Amino acid sequence: MIKKLQFTITVRSILVGALTSTMLLSCAGHRSAHAVVENLAERILPAATSKQFAFEKLDNSVLDKFELSTKNGKVLVKGNTPVAMASGLNWYLKYHTNSSVSWSGNQIALPESLPQIEGSITKESAFEHAYYLNYCTFNYTMSFWDWERWEQEIDWMALNGINLPLAITGTEAVWYNVLKRLNYSETEILEFIPGPAFTSWWLMTNLEGWGGPVSKEYIDQQVALQKKILKRMREYGMKPVLPGFYGMVPNNLKEKYPDADIRDQGLWAGGFKRPAFLLPTDPLFLEIANIFYEEQKKLFGETEYFSGDPFHEGGSTDGIDLSAAGENLIGSVKHVYPNAKWVFQAWHANPRLELLSRIKAEDILILDLDADNNPQWSQKNAWGDKNWIWSTITNYGGNVGMFGRLDVINREIFKAREQHPQSLKGIGVMPEGIENNPVVYELLYEFRWRDAAVDMDTWLADYAHRRYGVANPNLNKAWQVLNNTVYGKKMGPPYQQGTNESIFCARPSLNITGVSSWATTELHYNPSELLEAWQLFIQESDGLANRTNFQYDVVDLTRQVLANYAQVVYAEMVRHYKNGDLGGFNRASEKFTTLLKDQDRLLNSRKEFMLGFWLEAAKSRATNPAEKDLFEYNARTQITTWSFQDSNLHDYAHREWGGMLSDFYLPRWELFIAKLTAELNGKHSQDIDYYAFEEGWNKEHKLFPTTEHGNSVAIANELYRKYVDEIKASYD
């Protein structure tokens, strides 16, 4: 018979813990509320200009709030939290100086004397929470970040009002310490922990050990990094979400505790052995949970929000009392953190309603990951009006492609709030990869400070002005075109997982419909319409060639146009092959490979689109020569085969990057073209073992540039002149 676990916490321990936590937070807030935002201003603004801002604390209110005014010749930014102050600073920069802080570079050119504010401007948040980050982001983008890059990102979070970020860095050390206490040897522990490019799926109970083993020195390095991350987040008043213990354990725990109710969870993605599941109703669960949270608290201090999803993308629930499991899940964390709340991901069948049934509503926060595409809140009546957050994934696998649903975001957030005003607690972005499509993030997080939808044409004109530093009617028109094409995807069905994939990155075949297993190369817009935006960007490029954000956008737009056109050329290749036309096939295949090489040259002109930076970052995080090779293998494998076998995960995290195109995708296409050429010449050809080629590439150590090559705007102009008429004719 399953027994409900009993959690006994003395009133005294709760009060002492709560009082200590409150005192620590109060002291930290008093010590850093002004300084942290002043330091932010110093980091992003010219030295003389940052001194023209003053920051003051507003009285506490239920929701974040900022107030802007001019006082004694300075811009006075008041806020009830540091995040609110930072948001107020960002609002002023955006709407009073046409400035922009972005992943592709900051566009800040402030006058000597800052514009004054007549009276005051007050903005109160429409939502309690602004959530950020997916488990996957920590690998598809952040696997090899150092503190310098994290500091920039946390500043960006604060400026955009984010106050509830996921924070999973360093969890390897928690598990290391837990398993040590469970009498595991160091070798056994390191066999459980995956490599640096795959920790997300380990923590989501999809795999164990893949990409490892890492060294204890690396684990310690991650702890030091996480302490810096959490310190800065908490200084801003953010509430980081840490991984919780929900029953994931090593498969070999059953050997050490044969009497425990530990269930096999089968395979994930067709080949990975999932970690085992220790039932939360088993007495060992509370024992391990206590160890886990004690070790986590020693390393990373007090926190309030925890996350973790039993049965993520599979796993067996047979014979499990889900109601009791959910109750014990939250009960175990409250045994160490009395004020804990659990953050669930609404994804596939999760969270199971039975799992939630005995958890108090105030102890739950549900992330509706895909609310702009396939919303669960409307299908499940907001899970019985449990607290939840409207979110978008927007990017899968870190894939490169211009994509978004701007009008959907503009409309659906307020529709959701009208229907569930009490339970909708926030908005968020749950991207699998970032550093692309910044317009999506900027629009969504602005709705923390808005009461209604915006006029998109006006908003995009303002966005273009601050992004490029000039007001330009042609670029305003170009952004209207972008909104109606690449950023104009509607809500499903048919549902679409992320960007329209670039055919350059696909494993070659005669019938390509997608690069990865769950996405598509099919365009949701007429590609000929995108040419108008391309023409307008090129037309205005002479005066903006030195603006970093313009450089990035003109490269990205040119890349998108060429990737779209590659589908036309590919179709020509296939048609000529099927018609037995060797001459036509040769001409089409030459055109295709030339186009791919031109794309590679374009992308090597901007660091955001270059393979070399990813690989060098991977090697830089290693603590010894062997680990350096391992980390490079992690970085290469993730964006190619993903798995240890030829699985449905191949090319899931494909990257249309300079270096990848010429050194990985082009040779694959050349294998395919050579095979078809041989067949058209009447010769026998063997099937291509793509996995053998890909795994061979993963084990190489070739160096790729980390210096941008060529003038990005000049190359975009050159490619426009070379291809525009040809592309127009193909669409006509």
XYZ file of C-alpha atoms in Angstrom:
732
model
C 0.000 0.000 0.000
C 1.304 3.436 -0.948
C 1.731 5.693 2.035
C 1.640 9.443 1.926
C 4.953 10.851 3.139
C 4.761 12.846 6.325
C 6.611 16.160 6.367
C 7.289 17.544 9.831
C 8.632 21.025 10.090
C 8.646 22.859 13.401
C 7.049 26.285 13.549
C 10.244 27.595 15.003
C 12.381 26.363 12.104
C 9.987 27.917 9.608
C 9.978 31.243 11.391
C 13.749 31.308 11.844
C 14.333 30.317 8.221
C 11.843 32.839 6.914
C 13.212 35.612 9.149
C 16.798 34.878 8.117
C 15.825 34.814 4.460
C 13.898 38.087 4.776
C 16.809 39.787 6.543
C 19.261 38.626 3.891
C 17.035 39.799 1.062
C 16.349 43.103 2.797
C 20.040 43.760 3.367
C 20.925 42.779 -0.177
C 18.184 44.996 -1.557
C 19.227 47.960 0.602
C 22.862 47.484 -0.320
C 22.420 47.150 -4.074
C 19.096 48.642 -5.234
C 20.648 51.880 -6.542
C 24.192 50.710 -7.166
C 23.278 47.777 -9.387
C 21.299 49.992 -11.787
C 23.887 52.772 -11.660
C 26.510 50.190 -12.586
C 24.262 48.971 -15.413
C 24.043 52.531 -16.761
C 27.829 52.824 -16.555
C 28.253 49.606 -18.546
C 25.940 50.497 -21.427
C 26.198 54.299 -21.629
C 29.047 56.713 -22.363
C 30.753 57.659 -19.108
C 29.669 61.287 -19.130
C 26.080 60.434 -20.011
C 25.553 57.823 -17.305
C 26.081 60.528 -14.684
C 23.042 62.366 -16.042
C 20.753 59.671 -14.634
C 19.654 59.396 -11.023
C 17.868 56.440 -9.464
C 15.546 56.377 -6.479
C 13.472 53.734 -4.754
C 9.701 53.919 -5.002
C 7.523 52.581 -2.227
C 6.825 48.886 -2.625
C 3.722 47.927 -4.569
C 2.257 44.584 -5.535
C 3.441 44.868 -9.131
C 6.656 46.352 -10.509
C 6.439 50.057 -11.231
C 8.702 52.805 -12.552
C 8.420 56.561 -12.808
C 10.386 58.909 -15.080
C 10.878 62.636 -14.544
C 13.497 65.377 -14.796
C 15.001 66.707 -11.565
C 17.898 69.113 -11.147
C 18.864 68.663 -14.791
C 19.051 64.875 -14.495
C 16.735 62.149 -15.675
C 15.272 60.684 -12.497
C 14.295 57.026 -12.699
C 12.301 55.720 -9.770
C 11.343 52.088 -9.324
C 10.092 49.806 -6.602
C 12.638 47.142 -7.641
C 15.983 47.301 -9.428
C 14.403 45.524 -12.420
C 11.724 48.211 -12.518
C 14.422 50.905 -12.408
C 16.333 49.212 -15.223
C 13.116 48.957 -17.231
C 12.487 52.636 -16.671
C 15.996 53.433 -17.897
C 15.385 51.316 -20.993
C 12.002 52.961 -21.657
C 13.615 56.369 -21.541
C 16.447 55.306 -23.838
C 14.007 53.794 -26.328
C 11.266 56.401 -26.400
C 13.154 59.608 -25.593
C 16.534 59.087 -27.282
C 15.772 56.418 -29.929
C 18.424 54.113 -28.490
C 18.620 50.342 -28.527
C 20.361 47.617 -26.526
C 20.519 44.415 -28.546
C 22.403 41.133 -28.927
C 23.783 42.386 -32.239
C 25.100 45.579 -30.678
C 23.966 48.691 -28.847
C 22.831 51.716 -30.816
C 23.239 54.528 -28.303
C 24.088 58.021 -29.476
C 22.913 60.407 -26.790
C 23.028 64.201 -27.003
C 25.204 66.113 -24.560
C 22.083 67.297 -22.811
C 19.447 64.608 -22.357
C 15.835 65.327 -23.419
C 13.787 66.530 -20.480
C 10.516 64.959 -19.402
C 7.499 67.188 -18.956
C 5.853 66.237 -15.689
C 6.317 62.522 -15.081
C 5.692 59.214 -16.803
C 4.539 56.264 -14.721
C 4.324 52.656 -15.854
C 3.034 49.854 -13.675
C 3.519 46.286 -14.804
C 0.476 44.559 -16.211
C 1.860 41.275 -14.844
C 3.616 40.005 -11.750
C 6.147 37.935 -13.675
C 8.244 38.211 -16.799
C 9.754 34.770 -17.341
C 12.802 33.928 -19.434
C 14.713 30.904 -20.704
C 14.111 27.305 -21.613
C 16.258 24.458 -20.323
C 17.381 24.022 -23.937
C 18.679 27.602 -24.153
C 21.422 26.685 -21.720
C 22.837 24.337 -24.319
C 21.778 25.489 -27.783
C 23.155 28.963 -27.035
C 24.739 29.154 -23.568
C 26.748 25.919 -23.278
C 30.097 27.722 -23.278
C 29.308 31.213 -21.981
C 31.705 32.899 -19.581
C 30.857 35.494 -16.952
C 31.395 38.420 -19.333
C 28.687 37.117 -21.661
C 26.381 36.246 -18.773
C 26.756 39.737 -17.323
C 25.623 41.235 -20.630
C 22.629 38.919 -20.738
C 21.517 39.625 -17.182
C 21.746 43.352 -17.906
C 19.588 42.767 -20.992
C 17.108 40.836 -18.839
C 16.818 43.684 -16.367
C 16.381 46.294 -19.095
C 13.529 44.216 -20.524
C 11.763 43.758 -17.193
C 12.558 40.071 -16.724
C 12.269 39.086 -13.076
C 11.824 35.301 -13.197
C 14.745 33.702 -15.094
C 15.604 30.028 -15.207
C 19.064 29.391 -13.717
C 20.399 25.844 -14.106
C 24.162 26.443 -14.430
C 26.175 24.459 -11.901
C 23.552 21.803 -11.141
C 26.233 19.212 -11.932
C 27.786 20.025 -8.550
C 24.518 19.524 -6.689
C 24.183 16.044 -8.153
C 27.880 15.336 -7.548
C 27.430 16.077 -3.851
C 24.127 14.196 -3.625
C 25.530 11.039 -5.159
C 28.637 11.240 -2.974
C 26.310 11.090 0.029
C 24.584 8.089 -1.543
C 27.942 6.233 -1.619
C 28.630 6.642 -5.313
C 32.248 6.691 -6.418
C 33.563 9.635 -8.394
C 33.733 7.480 -11.509
C 30.073 6.472 -11.108
C 29.032 10.082 -10.569
C 30.842 11.373 -13.622
C 29.291 8.608 -15.734
C 25.863 10.019 -14.817
C 26.646 13.674 -15.580
C 26.609 14.604 -19.300
C 28.907 16.821 -21.322
C 28.550 20.624 -21.380
C 26.387 20.687 -24.527
C 23.768 18.236 -23.190
C 23.006 19.114 -19.553
C 19.520 20.398 -20.372
C 18.223 17.019 -21.500
C 19.798 15.325 -18.506
C 17.917 17.672 -16.185
C 14.731 17.060 -18.195
C 15.172 13.296 -17.582
C 15.865 12.466 -21.233
C 19.396 11.049 -20.985
C 22.367 10.495 -18.721
C 26.090 10.699 -19.324
C 26.021 11.619 -23.020
C 28.925 13.869 -23.989
C 30.821 13.235 -20.765
C 32.606 12.632 -18.572
C 33.490 16.133 -17.461
C 36.154 16.786 -14.849
C 35.607 17.766 -11.234
C 37.545 20.950 -12.068
C 34.957 21.821 -14.718
C 32.134 21.179 -12.244
C 33.792 23.530 -9.754
C 34.190 26.111 -12.513
C 30.452 25.934 -13.214
C 29.693 26.472 -9.530
C 31.790 29.641 -9.483
C 29.989 30.880 -12.594
C 26.540 30.113 -11.175
C 27.337 31.981 -7.969
C 28.117 35.086 -10.015
C 24.961 34.619 -12.083
C 22.731 34.222 -9.029
C 24.383 37.087 -7.161
C 23.710 39.504 -10.014
C 20.170 38.234 -10.606
C 19.337 38.650 -6.927
C 20.909 42.115 -6.827
C 18.434 43.079 -9.535
C 15.602 41.656 -7.454
C 15.053 38.782 -9.860
C 13.866 35.451 -8.507
C 15.924 32.750 -10.224
C 14.238 29.417 -10.900
C 16.475 26.510 -9.872
C 16.104 22.834 -10.762
C 14.233 20.804 -8.191
C 14.277 17.122 -7.319
C 11.307 15.337 -8.869
C 12.411 11.724 -8.885
C 15.063 11.555 -11.601
C 17.836 9.209 -10.445
C 20.627 7.203 -12.091
C 19.504 3.872 -13.490
C 22.026 2.063 -11.310
C 20.477 3.442 -8.093
C 18.267 0.337 -8.194
C 21.384 -1.758 -7.603
C 22.240 0.227 -4.475
C 18.657 0.441 -3.157
C 16.929 -2.715 -4.414
C 13.901 -2.254 -2.160
C 13.085 1.250 -3.440
C 10.295 1.753 -5.987
C 12.474 2.850 -8.899
C 10.890 2.604 -12.340
C 12.536 2.140 -15.716
C 11.545 4.975 -18.051
C 12.567 3.467 -21.357
C 14.197 5.335 -24.215
C 14.098 8.955 -25.362
C 14.442 10.008 -29.001
C 14.832 6.434 -30.123
C 18.171 5.655 -28.530
C 18.978 7.426 -25.256
C 18.406 5.454 -22.070
C 16.386 7.769 -19.853
C 17.318 8.143 -16.176
C 15.187 6.060 -13.835
C 12.253 7.466 -11.860
C 12.089 7.141 -8.095
C 8.457 7.340 -7.110
C 7.763 10.394 -4.915
C 5.613 8.110 -2.749
C 8.608 5.944 -1.811
C 10.367 6.786 1.508
C 13.716 7.051 -0.298
C 12.345 9.990 -2.281
C 12.161 12.238 0.781
C 15.619 11.131 1.889
C 17.196 12.028 -1.458
C 15.122 15.200 -1.799
C 16.397 16.405 1.573
C 19.969 15.723 0.520
C 19.435 17.430 -2.837
C 17.988 20.621 -1.367
C 20.506 20.734 1.479
C 23.369 20.528 -1.024
C 21.757 23.029 -3.346
C 21.242 25.487 -0.502
C 24.876 25.116 0.591
C 26.039 25.993 -2.911
C 23.478 28.518 -4.088
C 21.566 29.847 -1.088
C 17.905 30.594 -0.560
C 15.488 30.536 -3.429
C 11.736 30.399 -3.946
C 11.065 28.885 -7.370
C 11.932 25.375 -8.515
C 11.300 23.533 -11.741
C 11.320 20.025 -13.104
C 8.890 17.888 -15.058
C 8.372 14.189 -14.448
C 7.666 12.330 -17.702
C 9.004 15.077 -19.956
C 8.515 13.904 -23.545
C 7.737 10.373 -22.467
C 8.342 8.003 -19.630
C 5.846 5.632 -18.064
C 3.147 6.670 -15.583
C 1.697 3.164 -15.283
C 0.766 2.253 -11.748
C 1.875 5.604 -10.316
C -0.407 7.518 -7.945
C 0.083 10.885 -9.644
C -1.947 12.843 -7.090
C 0.184 11.590 -4.204
C 3.325 12.049 -6.309
C 2.511 15.703 -6.951
C 1.726 16.329 -3.296
C 5.022 14.794 -2.207
C 6.915 16.590 -4.953
C 6.038 20.009 -3.511
C 6.065 18.742 0.066
C 9.655 17.575 -0.189
C 10.982 20.940 -1.355
C 8.957 22.783 1.295
C 10.696 20.629 3.872
C 13.839 22.685 3.174
C 12.388 25.799 1.484
C 9.029 26.504 3.206
C 7.996 29.197 0.701
C 8.785 27.123 -2.376
C 6.725 27.217 -5.557
C 6.990 24.733 -8.418
C 7.244 25.798 -12.046
C 5.830 23.291 -14.545
C 6.212 23.313 -18.324
C 2.997 22.900 -20.314
C 4.402 20.710 -23.048
C 2.886 17.615 -24.632
C 0.944 15.817 -21.857
C 2.591 17.786 -19.041
C 1.666 18.861 -16.499
C -0.742 16.005 -15.788
C -3.857 17.316 -14.080
C -3.720 14.437 -11.592
C -0.200 15.496 -10.617
C -1.489 18.995 -9.839
C -4.665 17.935 -8.066
C -3.352 18.045 -4.469
C -0.965 20.971 -4.870
C -2.240 24.314 -3.649
C -2.874 26.794 -6.452
C -0.503 29.341 -4.917
C 2.329 26.795 -5.011
C 2.104 26.266 -8.791
C 3.204 28.288 -11.792
C 2.607 26.757 -15.230
C 4.501 27.903 -18.311
C 2.381 27.671 -21.461
C 5.439 27.334 -23.676
C 3.843 27.458 -27.114
C 0.983 29.876 -26.493
C 1.461 31.796 -29.763
C 1.284 28.591 -31.813
C -0.568 25.809 -30.006
C -1.863 27.285 -26.726
C -2.724 24.871 -23.955
C -4.347 27.456 -21.718
C -7.373 27.721 -23.984
C -7.620 23.944 -24.424
C -7.357 23.164 -20.698
C -9.199 26.144 -19.198
C -5.953 27.411 -17.706
C -5.558 24.115 -15.838
C -8.534 24.904 -13.652
C -7.340 28.491 -13.175
C -3.992 27.550 -11.694
C -1.383 30.311 -11.896
C 0.238 30.362 -15.319
C 2.383 32.356 -17.764
C 1.699 33.083 -21.447
C 4.857 32.286 -23.377
C 6.365 31.676 -26.779
C 9.152 29.282 -27.735
C 9.820 31.133 -31.041
C 13.127 29.306 -31.721
C 13.908 25.610 -31.796
C 17.376 24.120 -31.708
C 19.120 27.470 -32.146
C 18.259 27.251 -35.855
C 19.021 30.320 -37.961
C 16.051 31.904 -39.719
C 13.951 35.064 -39.693
C 10.737 34.022 -37.981
C 8.066 35.159 -35.565
C 4.399 35.810 -34.924
C 4.355 39.511 -34.078
C 0.650 40.095 -34.687
C -0.235 36.983 -32.694
C 1.829 38.200 -29.721
C 0.256 41.637 -30.056
C -3.246 40.181 -29.906
C -3.221 36.948 -27.928
C -1.637 38.136 -24.675
C -4.536 40.488 -24.036
C -7.085 37.911 -25.150
C -5.683 35.542 -22.536
C -5.717 38.232 -19.849
C -9.343 39.081 -20.568
C -10.372 35.459 -20.132
C -8.191 34.664 -17.091
C -7.416 37.948 -15.336
C -6.718 36.331 -11.978
C -4.656 33.291 -12.915
C -2.552 34.765 -15.747
C 0.468 35.906 -13.776
C 2.951 36.807 -16.451
C 4.444 36.668 -19.913
C 7.617 35.032 -21.067
C 9.842 33.641 -23.765
C 10.986 30.008 -23.646
C 13.414 29.918 -26.598
C 15.514 26.868 -27.300
C 18.116 29.227 -28.784
C 18.599 32.995 -28.669
C 20.652 35.798 -30.273
C 18.344 35.923 -33.274
C 15.067 37.680 -34.203
C 15.437 40.343 -31.476
C 12.248 42.100 -32.580
C 10.149 39.249 -31.149
C 11.658 39.607 -27.666
C 11.476 43.379 -27.632
C 7.801 43.412 -28.576
C 6.755 40.729 -26.131
C 8.533 42.107 -23.085
C 7.186 45.604 -23.731
C 3.755 44.215 -22.889
C 4.864 44.025 -19.307
C 4.426 47.813 -19.337
C 1.470 48.211 -21.707
C -2.273 47.892 -21.137
C -3.316 47.197 -24.709
C -2.100 46.035 -28.095
C 0.029 48.415 -30.163
C -0.391 49.709 -33.696
C 2.201 47.482 -35.355
C 3.167 49.884 -38.151
C 3.856 52.646 -35.631
C 5.646 50.327 -33.234
C 7.860 48.897 -35.969
C 8.728 52.388 -37.225
C 9.852 53.281 -33.702
C 11.753 50.007 -33.484
C 13.604 50.660 -36.748
C 14.413 54.230 -35.661
C 16.055 53.180 -32.423
C 17.669 50.065 -33.929
C 19.442 52.011 -36.692
C 19.581 55.464 -35.118
C 17.698 57.221 -37.934
C 14.096 57.717 -38.958
C 13.815 56.300 -42.458
C 10.500 55.866 -44.350
C 11.925 53.176 -46.624
C 13.082 51.087 -43.695
C 9.684 51.570 -42.047
C 8.130 50.164 -45.208
C 10.636 47.316 -45.229
C 9.649 46.379 -41.697
C 5.988 46.332 -42.698
C 6.948 43.823 -45.381
C 8.883 41.765 -42.829
C 5.876 41.796 -40.516
C 3.687 40.470 -43.314
C 6.149 37.753 -44.364
C 8.833 36.253 -42.099
C 7.313 37.693 -38.907
C 3.710 37.162 -39.995
C 3.173 33.484 -39.166
C -0.362 32.892 -37.917
C -1.425 30.575 -35.127
C -1.935 26.947 -36.096
C -3.244 24.642 -37.262
C -1.224 23.829 -39.214
C 1.209 24.223 -36.341
C 4.794 25.085 -37.173
C 7.806 24.393 -35.002
C 10.106 27.370 -35.436
C 11.555 28.940 -38.518
C 11.179 27.765 -42.100
C 14.379 25.763 -42.349
C 17.152 26.456 -44.840
C 17.465 23.694 -47.418
C 21.234 24.246 -47.451
C 21.333 22.560 -44.036
C 19.292 19.486 -44.984
C 20.657 16.007 -45.471
C 20.430 15.772 -49.260
C 17.694 13.647 -50.817
C 15.249 13.840 -53.703
C 12.337 14.779 -51.457
C 13.313 17.325 -48.832
C 10.453 18.692 -46.744
C 12.445 19.682 -43.675
C 15.912 19.756 -42.172
C 15.003 18.424 -38.726
C 12.404 15.777 -37.947
C 9.670 18.054 -36.625
C 9.976 21.255 -38.672
C 9.584 22.312 -42.303
C 11.292 23.982 -45.229
C 7.878 25.061 -46.559
C 7.466 28.833 -46.474
C 4.390 30.317 -44.824
C 4.633 33.415 -47.049
C 5.232 34.226 -50.690
C 9.045 34.558 -50.977
C 8.728 37.044 -53.836
C 7.148 39.511 -51.387
C 10.288 39.471 -49.251
C 12.281 40.896 -52.162
C 10.750 44.335 -51.597
C 12.209 44.478 -48.087
C 15.579 43.312 -49.424
C 15.545 46.019 -52.097
C 14.683 48.720 -49.545
C 17.462 47.645 -47.164
C 20.016 47.596 -49.972
C 18.759 50.959 -51.244
C 19.350 52.566 -47.836
C 22.616 50.789 -47.062
C 25.064 53.506 -48.128
C 24.161 55.806 -45.259
C 23.897 53.026 -42.669
C 26.859 50.815 -43.501
C 28.621 51.634 -40.221
C 25.586 50.859 -37.992
C 26.076 47.473 -36.346
C 22.393 46.560 -36.120
C 21.839 47.504 -39.741
C 24.798 45.337 -40.717
C 23.338 42.401 -38.829
C 19.854 42.847 -40.290
C 20.972 43.295 -43.889
C 23.087 40.141 -43.598
C 20.220 38.208 -42.031
C 17.743 39.410 -44.644
C 20.121 38.653 -47.526
C 20.769 35.229 -46.006
C 17.024 34.573 -45.810
C 16.395 35.582 -49.418
C 19.216 33.361 -50.679
C 18.090 30.433 -48.518
C 14.579 30.773 -49.943
C 15.913 30.911 -53.503
C 17.971 27.769 -52.859
C 14.698 25.843 -52.731
C 13.964 26.901 -56.312
C 17.401 25.826 -57.501
C 17.135 22.533 -55.612
C 13.814 21.846 -57.351
C 15.557 22.465 -60.699
C 18.231 19.908 -59.782
C 15.654 17.289 -58.863
C 13.564 17.943 -61.968
C 16.536 17.602 -64.318
C 17.650 14.410 -62.571
C 14.209 12.835 -62.842
C 14.044 13.827 -66.504
C 17.434 12.237 -67.155
C 18.875 15.585 -68.286
C 22.575 15.474 -67.357
C 23.375 18.897 -68.821
C 20.496 20.583 -67.011
C 21.390 18.782 -63.782
C 25.014 19.905 -64.009
C 23.992 23.520 -64.543
C 21.486 23.457 -61.682
C 23.865 21.721 -59.271
C 26.631 24.211 -60.106
C 24.214 27.048 -59.477
C 23.223 25.490 -56.141
C 26.775 25.004 -54.862
C 27.790 28.504 -56.010
C 24.827 29.945 -54.135
C 25.838 28.013 -51.022
C 29.419 29.301 -51.253
C 28.172 32.876 -51.640
C 26.009 32.381 -48.564
C 29.035 31.148 -46.645
C 31.050 34.222 -47.623
C 28.214 36.514 -46.557
C 27.843 34.861 -43.166
C 31.563 34.974 -42.429
C 31.286 38.763 -42.425
C 29.334 38.858 -39.108
C 30.422 37.110 -35.911
C 26.864 36.069 -35.029
C 26.815 33.766 -38.058
C 30.272 32.187 -37.732
C 31.099 28.638 -36.622
C 34.516 29.568 -35.270
C 33.160 31.474 -32.280
C 31.077 28.476 -31.137
C 33.977 26.040 -31.348
C 36.552 28.315 -29.740
C 34.176 29.115 -26.879
C 33.760 25.382 -26.291
C 37.478 24.798 -26.074
C 37.997 27.820 -23.827
C 35.793 26.324 -21.081
C 37.855 23.135 -20.793
C 40.191 22.587 -17.843
C 42.684 20.204 -19.485
C 43.759 19.143 -23.004
C 41.605 15.992 -23.105
C 38.591 17.984 -21.997
C 39.332 20.544 -24.696
C 38.927 17.820 -27.322
C 35.806 16.505 -25.586
C 34.184 19.923 -25.453
C 34.899 20.537 -29.117
C 33.288 17.169 -29.854
C 30.276 18.252 -27.764
C 29.980 21.497 -29.727
C 30.298 19.804 -33.130
C 28.016 16.885 -32.316
C 25.193 19.002 -30.942
C 24.791 20.956 -34.183
C 25.149 17.902 -36.463
C 24.274 14.326 -35.466
C 23.218 15.272 -31.895
C 23.149 11.620 -30.948
C 25.614 8.730 -30.817
C 23.688 7.076 -33.620
C 21.855 7.938 -36.815
C 18.702 9.085 -35.048
C 15.761 11.393 -35.611
C 17.744 14.091 -33.803
C 20.244 14.563 -36.630
C 20.390 18.189 -37.780
C 17.860 19.208 -35.115
C 20.224 21.985 -34.018
C 21.525 22.788 -37.516
C 23.145 26.197 -37.967
C 23.307 28.175 -41.182
C 26.706 29.592 -40.282
C 29.817 30.595 -42.147
C 32.188 27.650 -41.906
C 29.376 25.139 -41.417
C 28.146 25.799 -44.932
C 31.519 25.375 -46.611
C 32.991 22.619 -44.448
C 29.994 20.481 -43.490
C 26.902 21.145 -45.593
C 28.711 21.666 -48.931
C 30.613 18.335 -48.751
C 27.336 16.570 -47.959
C 25.717 18.117 -51.017
C 28.742 17.244 -53.115
C 28.378 13.584 -52.114
C 24.737 13.708 -53.217
C 25.486 15.508 -56.487
C 28.281 13.071 -57.319
C 25.972 10.116 -56.733
C 23.223 11.526 -58.984
C 25.758 12.497 -61.649
C 27.072 8.951 -61.705
C 23.558 7.586 -62.085
C 22.803 9.978 -64.943
C 25.983 8.674 -66.592
C 24.632 5.134 -66.306
C 26.968 4.080 -63.508
C 26.056 2.161 -60.383
C 26.288 4.195 -57.166
C 26.073 3.066 -53.569
C 23.846 4.662 -50.964
C 25.558 7.467 -49.077
C 26.325 6.873 -45.397
C 25.736 10.436 -44.249
C 26.155 9.542 -40.591
C 29.667 8.213 -41.239
C 30.647 11.498 -42.873
C 29.010 13.558 -40.105
C 30.559 11.609 -37.242
C 33.933 11.888 -38.949
C 33.510 15.659 -39.079
C 32.550 15.723 -35.400
C 35.915 14.199 -34.496
C 37.985 16.704 -36.477
C 39.901 19.653 -35.022
C 40.062 21.998 -37.973
C 40.226 25.663 -36.970
C 37.664 28.165 -38.217
C 37.995 31.964 -38.279
C 37.025 34.132 -35.349
C 37.720 37.309 -37.277
C 35.006 38.711 -39.508
C 36.042 38.637 -43.138
C 34.949 41.356 -45.535
C 32.509 44.239 -45.320
C 29.098 42.737 -44.573
C 27.075 45.527 -46.183
C 29.280 45.561 -49.290
C 28.946 41.786 -49.663
C 25.157 42.023 -49.267
C 25.066 44.679 -51.991
C 27.237 42.551 -54.262
C 24.985 39.524 -53.818
C 21.904 41.670 -54.418
C 23.284 42.829 -57.756
C 24.294 39.286 -58.654
C 21.035 37.539 -57.811
C 18.068 39.898 -57.639
C 17.026 39.693 -61.295
C 17.577 35.940 -61.375
C 15.469 35.464 -58.244
C 12.672 37.716 -59.493
C 12.557 35.817 -62.776
C 12.372 32.484 -60.962
C 9.369 33.598 -58.921
C 7.633 35.101 -61.961
